[in-house]
Amino acid sequence: MTDTAEQRTEDVPPYRYTARRANEIEQKWQDRWDEERTFWTPNPRGPLSEGFERVADRTKLYVLDMFPYPSGAGLHVGHPLGYIGTDVYSRFKRMTGHNVLHPMGYDAFGLPAEQYAIQTGQHPRVTVEQNIATMRRQLRRLGLDHDPRRSFATTDVQYYRWTQWIFLQMFNAWYDEERETSRPIDELVAEFESGARSTPDNRPWDELDAVERRQVVDSYRLAYLDEVAVNWCPALGTVLANEEVTAEGRSERGNYPVYKRPLKQWMLRITKYADRLLDDLDLLDWPESIKIMQRNWIGRSEGADIVFPVENHEGLGIRVFTTRPDTVFGATYMVLAPELEIVDEIVTNEWPSGTPTRLRGPFGTDVSPVEAVEAYREYAATKTDLERQAEGREKTGVFTGAFAINPVNDKRIPIFVADYVLAGYGTGAIMAVPGQDQRDWDFAEEFGLEIIRTVQPPPDFEGEAYLGDGPAINSGFLDGLDVADAKRKITEWLEETNNGAGAVTYKLRDWLFSRQRYWGEPFPIVYDETGLPVALPESMLPVELPEMGDFEPRIVGDEEETLPEPPLARAEEWATIEADLGEGRKTYRRETNTMPQWAGSCWYYLRYLDPTNESRIVDAEVERYWMEGDTPSGGVDLYVGGAEHAVLHLLYARFWHKVLYDLCHVSTPESFARLFNQGTITAHEYVDERGFYVPADEVEERDGRYYFEGKEVTRQQGRMGKSRKNAVTPDDIYEGYGADTLRLYEMFMGPLDASRPWNTADIVGVHRFLQRFWRNAIDEETGALRVSEAPADEETRRILHRTIDAVRNDMERLQFNTAIARLFELNNRLTAVVGETGTAPLEVVSAMTLMLAPLAPHLAEEVWSRLGHPESLAYEPFPESDPAYLVEEEVEIVVQVDGKVRARVKIPAGAGEADHEAVARADERIAQLLEGAEVLKVIVVPGRLVNFVTR
RNA sequence: GUCGGAGUGGCGGAAUAGGCAGACGCGCUAGCUUGAGGGGCUAGUGCCCGCAAGGGCGUGGGGGUUCAAGUCCCCCCUCCGACACCA
C-alpha cells in the first residue's frame, strides 16, 4: 500500500489553504508584525511615546490577561483560551478606533517555580528563564497582538525592586480611621508629638523611651510584625495564608497537612480596608458570582459587643460579639476559644461544689479545672482542622470552674472553653444562647445545660434552636418586640448602661505576608539590636536575592514542634549588613523571610504602563491616561482570567491598589473596571479498571463503549492535563490545521465564559470554513484573485450588512461564537454567489476579510495584502453596516391558531395590525381552520405573528 | 449544610424585551464528482405516526401564570464551582 498522505498532497490544488500554507502565512505575518512594530502601543509621553500623535484622537482601551505562571510542562490547548479571547477583542477594538494596550508578562516567583527547580536540580532563575522562553515562543505562534516592549517577569530585579518599594510604602503608612484613608507614618508621629493623638495606654509621648515609641508607631503601620498562629505546612516548608489553606486543613497547593504554630510574621492590614473593598464592589462591572464570593470572604456582620463581668474577678469582663444581642436574656453559659489568654486568669483550681461529672471534661474525674483546661488546649491544638471538620461534629469542651454574670438579668452562668469557638473571629468569646443558635443548642444538650427560648417559635416548632423571627419572650423589657426592634432596643440599652455597644465584625483577617522560602522578593527591612524592624531607604533598593547553591527549605525543631527556617538565614554574608540608617553606622540583620507569590501579581498591571521607568512605579500622566476612563471605578477596561482567583489575587490586588490610591501614587480607586472569567476547556479522560489513566488518543470507540489495548475503559469528563493523559498541545493542531484554525475553533466552541469539552474532530468545521473563504477569494489552481469589482446583488448585500451589524454587536459583548456563526452564513452565501457567477464581489470579500481579521488575523492579512493593500489591516476601520440594508421590505410572519403555528405569510414591513389580521385571514389554510370557529380574540405582534384564539 | 452557576437533538451549541425551539458547526444519510480519501459540491437530518398532504410530542421532573413559556413564579431532581462550627 502506498503512503496515502503523500498521494493526497500530490492531489491537492497548489493554492489551497492547507495546514502547510497556513503555517507559511502565519510565520510570514508574525515576522512582519515584529518588523513593522505593528503592535507597539504608544504612551502619551515618556520613552514609549513614539507615534502617539497618530493615535492621540483615539480612545484608550486597556485589555489585560491574568498573566501566566511559566511552568515547565508547556502549554496545552486549554491554556490560551483567555489569551485568544483578549486578542480577538483587542484587535477588534483597534479596528474601531481605540488605542489598545494589550501586554503580557510572567508571574515567576513562588513555590511551583522553586519546586520545579529543586526537582530538576537547577537554580530557579535558570528554569524560570527557560520556561519563559518556551512560553513566549508558544504564545507568539498563536499570533497574539502583545506589545513586546512591555513584557517582564515578576522575578526581574528591576520589577521586584518596585514590589519592595510598595512594601515600603505600606510600612511607612498607617490607616486613619476617621478620614478613612491611609496616611504617611510621619503624620502619625507628628500627632503623637503634638498631643493631638494619645498613645494606646494614654501615657504622654514624652514619657515613652525611644524603643517604646517605635513599638507604638510600629503597631499602627499597614505592614507590621505580629506573633500569630500561622498555618505551618512542613511538607512545603513554609507557612501559608488562610486563603491558601483548604477547608480540610490542607495546603491548596499539594494537599499536604497544615498545622497551627505561633510565629512572628509580617502582616498587611487589609482588614482596615474591609468596608471599602466591600462597598466599591458596587462600582465594578464584574460577574455577580465573583462579587458574592468577595462579599462572603470579607464577611461583614453587624451586631453588638456585650461585656460579661467575671464573678470573683473585680473589674474583669469578657467581651463577646453577637449578631443577636436581642437574645441576651437567653444566654445560659459562655464559651471561650481555648487559645485565649484570659482563660488562664479565670480558670479555677477546684471544681465548684455540685459540678456535674460530665462538665469536667473527658480527662477523668480526678483532674482539676486548670488541668482539664490545659489538657483540652493540647487536644485542640494537635487536632488538624480536618479532624474537627466532619458534618454533625460532636461538641467538645471543658468547664473552667468560673462563672460570669449576664448583665441584663444578673444571672450567674458557667464559662467553658470549647473549640467550636474560634479565637480569630469576633472577640474569640461568645455568649451561648441555645434557644436561638443550633451550635449552642447541641453543646447545651451534650452537657445538660439550661435552654431558654427568647423568641417565640411557631406553635408546632420544637426540638431545636429557632432562628426565625417572632416576638421576644422571657426577655424582660424586650418582651413582645420582633427581632429587629429588640436588637435596636437592647443595643441602646447596652450603650446607655455601658455594658456594650453596637459593633461590626469581619471574617476577613489581616494578610499573612511572610514565607520561609528562597524564591520570592526579599523584604527591604533590617533589624537593629532592639529586634525592631527598620526600613531600608529607597536608595538601597533593590534588595537582591543572594545567589545560593542550596535554597531548599529546612525544618528545625523536634518532631512534635517543627518550625520553618528561611533559606536566606543561611546566606550569612548577605543577611548581615553595615549601614548608616540615620543612627550612625551600625550592624543590622536582614529580614530573611520572603514575600508570598501574590506580591508580584498585585500590581503588575501598573508596570506594563511604564515598564522602564526608573524613578517611579509608573509615570503619573501615563497612569492617568491608561487607568482613568469612563467607567465608574476606573482601572483596566477588561481583565480576563480564571474564576479560581475570585478571592485571592483579585482581593489582594484591589487592596494594594487602594493603598497606592490613598498615598496618591495612582489616580483611580479600583484596579479592574470590568472582569470576565473565561471557562475551562475540559476533555474526555479514560480510566482502566485499576483506576489509572490511559492515553486518550489511543482509546477506540465501539458501540458507545471505549477500549484501550482491547480492554474496556471508562470515559469521564475532566480538566485537560498531562497527568490525565488527555492533553492536546497547540503544536498538534498547528501541524494539522494552523494557528488561525486553532484560534477560530477555540472561539467557536461555545461562549467564552463557559467551560466546554475539547473535541479535535470538530476542528475540521472551522478549518473548512477558512478553506472555503480562501477559495472564494483565490483560485486554488492558479493563485489568482477571483474577485470582481461588480456590485453584489441586493440579497447578498443585505446579508452582508446584517452580518456586519451582528458581528459588531457580538464582538463588543465577547460573544465570539455567534459572531463566527454569522460569518459562516455570510461565507455560505458567498460560496453560492461564486458558484453561480465564478467570481466573488470585492465589497463582500473586503468586508469579510476585515471582519475575520480579529479572529484569524494571519489569513486575513494575507488575503488583504493579495487584494492589493500594502499595509497591515490591524488599524483598518472595522466595516460598518448601512442601515438601509438592515430594514426588510417584506417580512415573514407566523400565523397561529390557539398558539399553534398553522401558516407563514409575507407582509410588507411596517404594516398595521389590521393588515396583519387581514393577510393572515386571507391565507387558505387559516381560512379553512377558522371556518365555523368562533374567534374570541386576535393577538397581533407586528412583524412577528398573528394568533387567533378560538377557545 | 450555605451561597453561586448550569441542565436544550447522536455531539458542541443558537434563541435582544415572554412571540417560528434547535441558528452555526460536527456527525450521520443520499446523490453528483470515471476508483480510493481526515477531498469538493448538492440535498436531507429533533422524536413518533404517515407513501404523502398532514398530525402528535418535544428545552431535567412536577405544578402554575399567559392568547403564547427554553425564557416568568412555586416545588423537586441531577451535575459543576465556592465556602464551610463566622457567634
Tab-separated table of C-alpha atoms in Angstrom, chain A residues 262-524:
chain	number	residue	atom	x	y	z
A	262	PRO	CA	2.738	30.723	66.747
A	263	LEU	CA	5.316	32.635	64.684
A	264	LYS	CA	6.370	36.254	64.283
A	265	GLN	CA	5.417	37.232	60.781
A	266	TRP	CA	4.783	40.211	58.536
A	267	MET	CA	1.144	41.097	58.276
A	268	LEU	CA	-0.639	43.532	55.965
A	269	ARG	CA	-3.551	45.412	57.443
A	270	ILE	CA	-6.123	44.526	54.788
A	271	THR	CA	-8.871	44.451	57.443
A	272	LYS	CA	-8.818	48.249	57.636
A	273	TYR	CA	-9.947	48.248	54.035
A	274	ALA	CA	-12.759	45.718	54.569
A	275	ASP	CA	-15.596	48.226	54.204
A	276	ARG	CA	-14.114	49.957	51.192
A	277	LEU	CA	-13.323	46.662	49.500
A	278	LEU	CA	-16.928	45.704	50.124
A	279	ASP	CA	-18.594	48.968	49.138
A	280	ASP	CA	-16.568	49.592	45.997
A	281	LEU	CA	-17.629	46.254	44.534
A	282	ASP	CA	-20.716	48.204	43.509
A	283	LEU	CA	-18.600	50.297	41.169
A	284	LEU	CA	-17.308	47.266	39.289
A	285	ASP	CA	-18.554	45.535	36.164
A	286	TRP	CA	-17.707	42.060	37.432
A	287	PRO	CA	-19.598	38.774	37.346
A	288	GLU	CA	-22.054	38.825	40.230
A	289	SER	CA	-20.797	35.437	41.412
A	290	ILE	CA	-17.299	36.824	41.962
A	291	LYS	CA	-18.648	39.814	43.825
A	292	ILE	CA	-20.660	37.496	46.060
A	293	MET	CA	-17.565	35.422	46.764
A	294	GLN	CA	-15.650	38.533	47.753
A	295	ARG	CA	-18.510	39.728	49.936
A	296	ASN	CA	-18.658	36.355	51.648
A	297	TRP	CA	-14.921	36.330	52.092
A	298	ILE	CA	-14.924	39.751	53.699
A	299	GLY	CA	-17.883	38.523	55.730
A	300	ARG	CA	-19.186	41.672	57.335
A	301	SER	CA	-21.601	41.057	60.235
A	302	GLU	CA	-23.384	43.665	62.253
A	303	GLY	CA	-24.340	43.160	65.860
A	304	ALA	CA	-23.085	44.236	69.242
A	305	ASP	CA	-20.308	43.702	71.719
A	306	ILE	CA	-21.516	42.812	75.195
A	307	VAL	CA	-19.325	42.701	78.274
A	308	PHE	CA	-19.963	39.918	80.800
A	309	PRO	CA	-18.293	40.571	84.185
A	310	VAL	CA	-16.467	37.557	85.629
A	311	GLU	CA	-17.549	36.507	89.113
A	312	ASN	CA	-14.900	36.998	91.811
A	313	HIS	CA	-12.671	38.991	89.455
A	314	GLU	CA	-13.114	42.655	90.203
A	315	GLY	CA	-13.012	44.753	87.064
A	316	LEU	CA	-12.555	41.795	84.710
A	317	GLY	CA	-15.085	41.404	81.945
A	318	ILE	CA	-15.336	39.157	78.926
A	319	ARG	CA	-16.301	40.960	75.774
A	320	VAL	CA	-18.304	38.921	73.292
A	321	PHE	CA	-19.530	39.728	69.812
A	322	THR	CA	-23.004	38.675	68.771
A	323	THR	CA	-25.223	39.302	65.789
A	324	ARG	CA	-28.197	38.574	68.049
A	325	PRO	CA	-27.932	40.929	71.008
A	326	ASP	CA	-31.718	40.624	71.279
A	327	THR	CA	-31.298	37.079	72.619
A	328	VAL	CA	-29.046	38.046	75.526
A	329	PHE	CA	-31.693	37.087	78.091
A	330	GLY	CA	-31.328	33.517	76.846
A	331	ALA	CA	-27.558	33.376	77.371
A	332	THR	CA	-27.185	30.455	79.756
A	333	TYR	CA	-23.437	29.927	79.538
A	334	MET	CA	-20.340	31.357	77.861
A	335	VAL	CA	-17.656	29.798	75.725
A	336	LEU	CA	-14.087	30.980	75.185
A	337	ALA	CA	-11.773	29.805	72.435
A	338	PRO	CA	-9.113	27.568	74.052
A	339	GLU	CA	-6.292	29.823	72.822
A	340	LEU	CA	-7.497	32.954	74.654
A	341	GLU	CA	-5.109	34.231	77.297
A	342	ILE	CA	-7.916	35.348	79.591
A	343	VAL	CA	-8.654	31.668	80.197
A	344	ASP	CA	-5.576	31.476	82.444
A	345	GLU	CA	-6.881	34.288	84.603
A	346	ILE	CA	-10.295	32.846	85.258
A	347	VAL	CA	-9.759	29.105	85.388
A	348	THR	CA	-10.185	27.758	88.952
A	349	ASN	CA	-8.114	25.273	90.884
A	350	GLU	CA	-11.049	23.267	92.098
A	351	TRP	CA	-14.435	22.396	90.744
A	352	PRO	CA	-17.203	24.457	92.299
A	353	SER	CA	-19.310	22.279	94.535
A	354	GLY	CA	-22.030	20.435	92.731
A	355	THR	CA	-20.286	20.462	89.343
A	356	PRO	CA	-21.761	17.537	87.414
A	357	THR	CA	-19.240	14.934	86.261
A	358	ARG	CA	-19.826	15.484	82.589
A	359	LEU	CA	-18.817	19.139	82.851
A	360	ARG	CA	-15.363	18.077	83.986
A	361	GLY	CA	-14.345	17.061	80.525
A	362	PRO	CA	-13.103	13.816	79.117
A	363	PHE	CA	-9.869	13.706	81.119
A	364	GLY	CA	-11.044	11.839	84.201
A	365	THR	CA	-12.848	12.941	87.339
A	366	ASP	CA	-9.735	13.451	89.423
A	367	VAL	CA	-8.239	16.322	87.379
A	368	SER	CA	-8.752	19.949	88.436
A	369	PRO	CA	-10.234	22.603	86.132
A	370	VAL	CA	-6.736	24.006	85.456
A	371	GLU	CA	-5.504	20.595	84.434
A	372	ALA	CA	-8.589	19.803	82.400
A	373	VAL	CA	-8.348	23.093	80.521
A	374	GLU	CA	-4.663	22.552	79.858
A	375	ALA	CA	-5.310	19.029	78.588
A	376	TYR	CA	-8.132	20.296	76.410
A	377	ARG	CA	-5.937	23.014	74.949
A	378	GLU	CA	-3.348	20.463	73.955
A	379	TYR	CA	-6.006	18.274	72.455
A	380	ALA	CA	-7.432	21.202	70.443
A	381	ALA	CA	-4.015	22.345	69.206
A	382	THR	CA	-2.953	18.938	67.909
A	383	LYS	CA	-6.167	18.408	66.056
A	384	THR	CA	-5.994	19.480	62.463
A	385	ASP	CA	-8.957	21.287	61.048
A	386	LEU	CA	-9.664	18.102	59.166
A	387	GLU	CA	-10.337	16.232	62.374
A	388	ARG	CA	-12.589	18.980	63.637
A	389	GLN	CA	-14.446	19.045	60.416
A	390	ALA	CA	-16.852	16.206	59.706
A	391	GLU	CA	-20.523	17.038	59.496
A	392	GLY	CA	-22.570	16.607	62.667
A	393	ARG	CA	-19.408	17.223	64.601
A	394	GLU	CA	-19.624	16.363	68.255
A	395	LYS	CA	-19.317	19.337	70.510
A	396	THR	CA	-16.459	19.084	72.982
A	397	GLY	CA	-15.305	21.409	75.730
A	398	VAL	CA	-14.342	21.823	79.365
A	399	PHE	CA	-15.865	23.865	82.188
A	400	THR	CA	-13.355	26.381	83.559
A	401	GLY	CA	-14.875	26.412	87.013
A	402	ALA	CA	-15.540	30.132	86.612
A	403	PHE	CA	-18.826	31.986	86.238
A	404	ALA	CA	-19.827	35.178	84.502
A	405	ILE	CA	-22.717	37.493	85.218
A	406	ASN	CA	-25.249	38.164	82.482
A	407	PRO	CA	-25.514	41.971	82.584
A	408	VAL	CA	-29.195	42.081	81.623
A	409	ASN	CA	-30.509	39.861	84.416
A	410	ASP	CA	-27.532	39.294	86.750
A	411	LYS	CA	-27.840	35.584	86.121
A	412	ARG	CA	-24.777	33.524	87.057
A	413	ILE	CA	-23.669	31.480	84.037
A	414	PRO	CA	-20.794	28.972	83.694
A	415	ILE	CA	-17.793	29.679	81.446
A	416	PHE	CA	-16.443	26.923	79.193
A	417	VAL	CA	-13.605	26.527	76.757
A	418	ALA	CA	-14.553	24.745	73.542
A	419	ASP	CA	-13.027	24.575	70.113
A	420	TYR	CA	-16.273	25.360	68.344
A	421	VAL	CA	-15.475	28.935	69.213
A	422	LEU	CA	-12.688	30.311	67.048
A	423	ALA	CA	-10.029	32.579	68.502
A	424	GLY	CA	-9.717	34.526	65.283
A	425	TYR	CA	-13.302	35.617	64.823
A	426	GLY	CA	-15.014	38.355	66.769
A	427	THR	CA	-13.514	38.507	70.249
A	428	GLY	CA	-12.902	34.759	70.457
A	429	ALA	CA	-15.616	34.512	73.078
A	430	ILE	CA	-19.364	34.035	72.828
A	431	MET	CA	-22.427	34.221	74.938
A	432	ALA	CA	-24.183	30.930	74.277
A	433	VAL	CA	-27.883	31.142	73.524
A	434	PRO	CA	-29.001	27.592	72.854
A	435	GLY	CA	-32.585	28.642	72.241
A	436	GLN	CA	-31.622	30.554	69.116
A	437	ASP	CA	-28.351	29.023	67.958
A	438	GLN	CA	-28.082	25.431	66.820
A	439	ARG	CA	-24.403	25.041	67.769
A	440	ASP	CA	-25.117	26.294	71.263
A	441	TRP	CA	-28.162	24.029	71.378
A	442	ASP	CA	-26.009	20.996	70.502
A	443	PHE	CA	-23.437	21.927	73.134
A	444	ALA	CA	-26.122	22.505	75.756
A	445	GLU	CA	-27.665	19.116	75.031
A	446	GLU	CA	-24.263	17.448	75.235
A	447	PHE	CA	-23.529	18.984	78.632
A	448	GLY	CA	-27.015	19.176	80.060
A	449	LEU	CA	-27.149	22.990	80.206
A	450	GLU	CA	-30.187	25.180	80.533
A	451	ILE	CA	-32.073	26.206	77.403
A	452	ILE	CA	-34.292	29.308	77.420
A	453	ARG	CA	-36.130	30.407	74.327
A	454	THR	CA	-36.258	34.174	73.924
A	455	VAL	CA	-38.040	34.283	70.578
A	456	GLN	CA	-41.494	32.716	70.390
A	457	PRO	CA	-41.325	29.939	67.765
A	458	PRO	CA	-44.373	28.940	65.707
A	459	PRO	CA	-46.825	26.630	67.535
A	460	ASP	CA	-45.654	23.316	66.083
A	461	PHE	CA	-41.958	24.125	66.359
A	462	GLU	CA	-39.891	22.068	68.769
A	463	GLY	CA	-36.680	20.208	69.361
A	464	GLU	CA	-34.085	22.625	68.097
A	465	ALA	CA	-32.850	26.186	68.058
A	466	TYR	CA	-35.294	28.632	66.500
A	467	LEU	CA	-33.590	31.071	64.155
A	468	GLY	CA	-36.609	32.792	62.702
A	469	ASP	CA	-38.442	35.968	63.568
A	470	GLY	CA	-41.087	36.278	66.258
A	471	PRO	CA	-41.939	38.183	69.409
A	472	ALA	CA	-39.378	38.223	72.206
A	473	ILE	CA	-40.243	36.163	75.277
A	474	ASN	CA	-38.534	35.620	78.640
A	475	SER	CA	-36.668	38.814	77.851
A	476	GLY	CA	-37.747	41.405	80.357
A	477	PHE	CA	-38.078	44.812	78.758
A	478	LEU	CA	-37.733	43.330	75.264
A	479	ASP	CA	-40.782	41.075	75.534
A	480	GLY	CA	-43.147	41.395	72.618
A	481	LEU	CA	-40.739	43.142	70.278
A	482	ASP	CA	-39.830	41.480	66.999
A	483	VAL	CA	-36.186	40.618	66.350
A	484	ALA	CA	-35.217	43.840	64.566
A	485	ASP	CA	-36.825	46.110	67.178
A	486	ALA	CA	-35.427	44.074	70.036
A	487	LYS	CA	-31.937	44.379	68.551
A	488	ARG	CA	-32.316	48.113	68.343
A	489	LYS	CA	-33.623	48.457	71.861
A	490	ILE	CA	-31.050	46.216	73.530
A	491	THR	CA	-28.193	47.926	71.689
A	492	GLU	CA	-29.386	51.287	73.001
A	493	TRP	CA	-29.630	49.794	76.473
A	494	LEU	CA	-26.099	48.373	76.266
A	495	GLU	CA	-24.712	51.739	75.248
A	496	GLU	CA	-26.612	53.655	77.902
A	497	THR	CA	-25.626	51.305	80.695
A	498	ASN	CA	-22.075	50.945	79.457
A	499	ASN	CA	-22.417	47.193	79.134
A	500	GLY	CA	-21.595	47.078	75.453
A	501	ALA	CA	-22.142	48.758	72.111
A	502	GLY	CA	-23.148	48.154	68.540
A	503	ALA	CA	-20.283	46.518	66.660
A	504	VAL	CA	-19.249	45.207	63.265
A	505	THR	CA	-17.050	42.170	62.708
A	506	TYR	CA	-15.450	40.721	59.597
A	507	LYS	CA	-14.380	37.271	58.584
A	508	LEU	CA	-11.507	38.821	56.696
A	509	ARG	CA	-8.236	38.709	58.618
A	510	ASP	CA	-5.061	40.594	58.102
A	511	TRP	CA	-2.903	39.148	55.367
A	512	LEU	CA	-0.023	36.956	56.478
A	513	PHE	CA	2.734	38.163	54.223
A	514	SER	CA	5.904	36.208	55.157
A	515	ARG	CA	7.095	32.998	53.586
A	516	GLN	CA	10.044	30.887	54.654
A	517	ARG	CA	11.186	30.244	51.122
A	518	TYR	CA	14.022	31.308	48.871
A	519	TRP	CA	12.245	32.126	45.634
A	520	GLY	CA	10.416	35.315	46.477
A	521	GLU	CA	11.003	39.021	46.902
A	522	PRO	CA	13.275	39.802	49.882
A	523	PHE	CA	11.862	42.362	52.285
A	524	PRO	CA	13.512	45.811	52.278
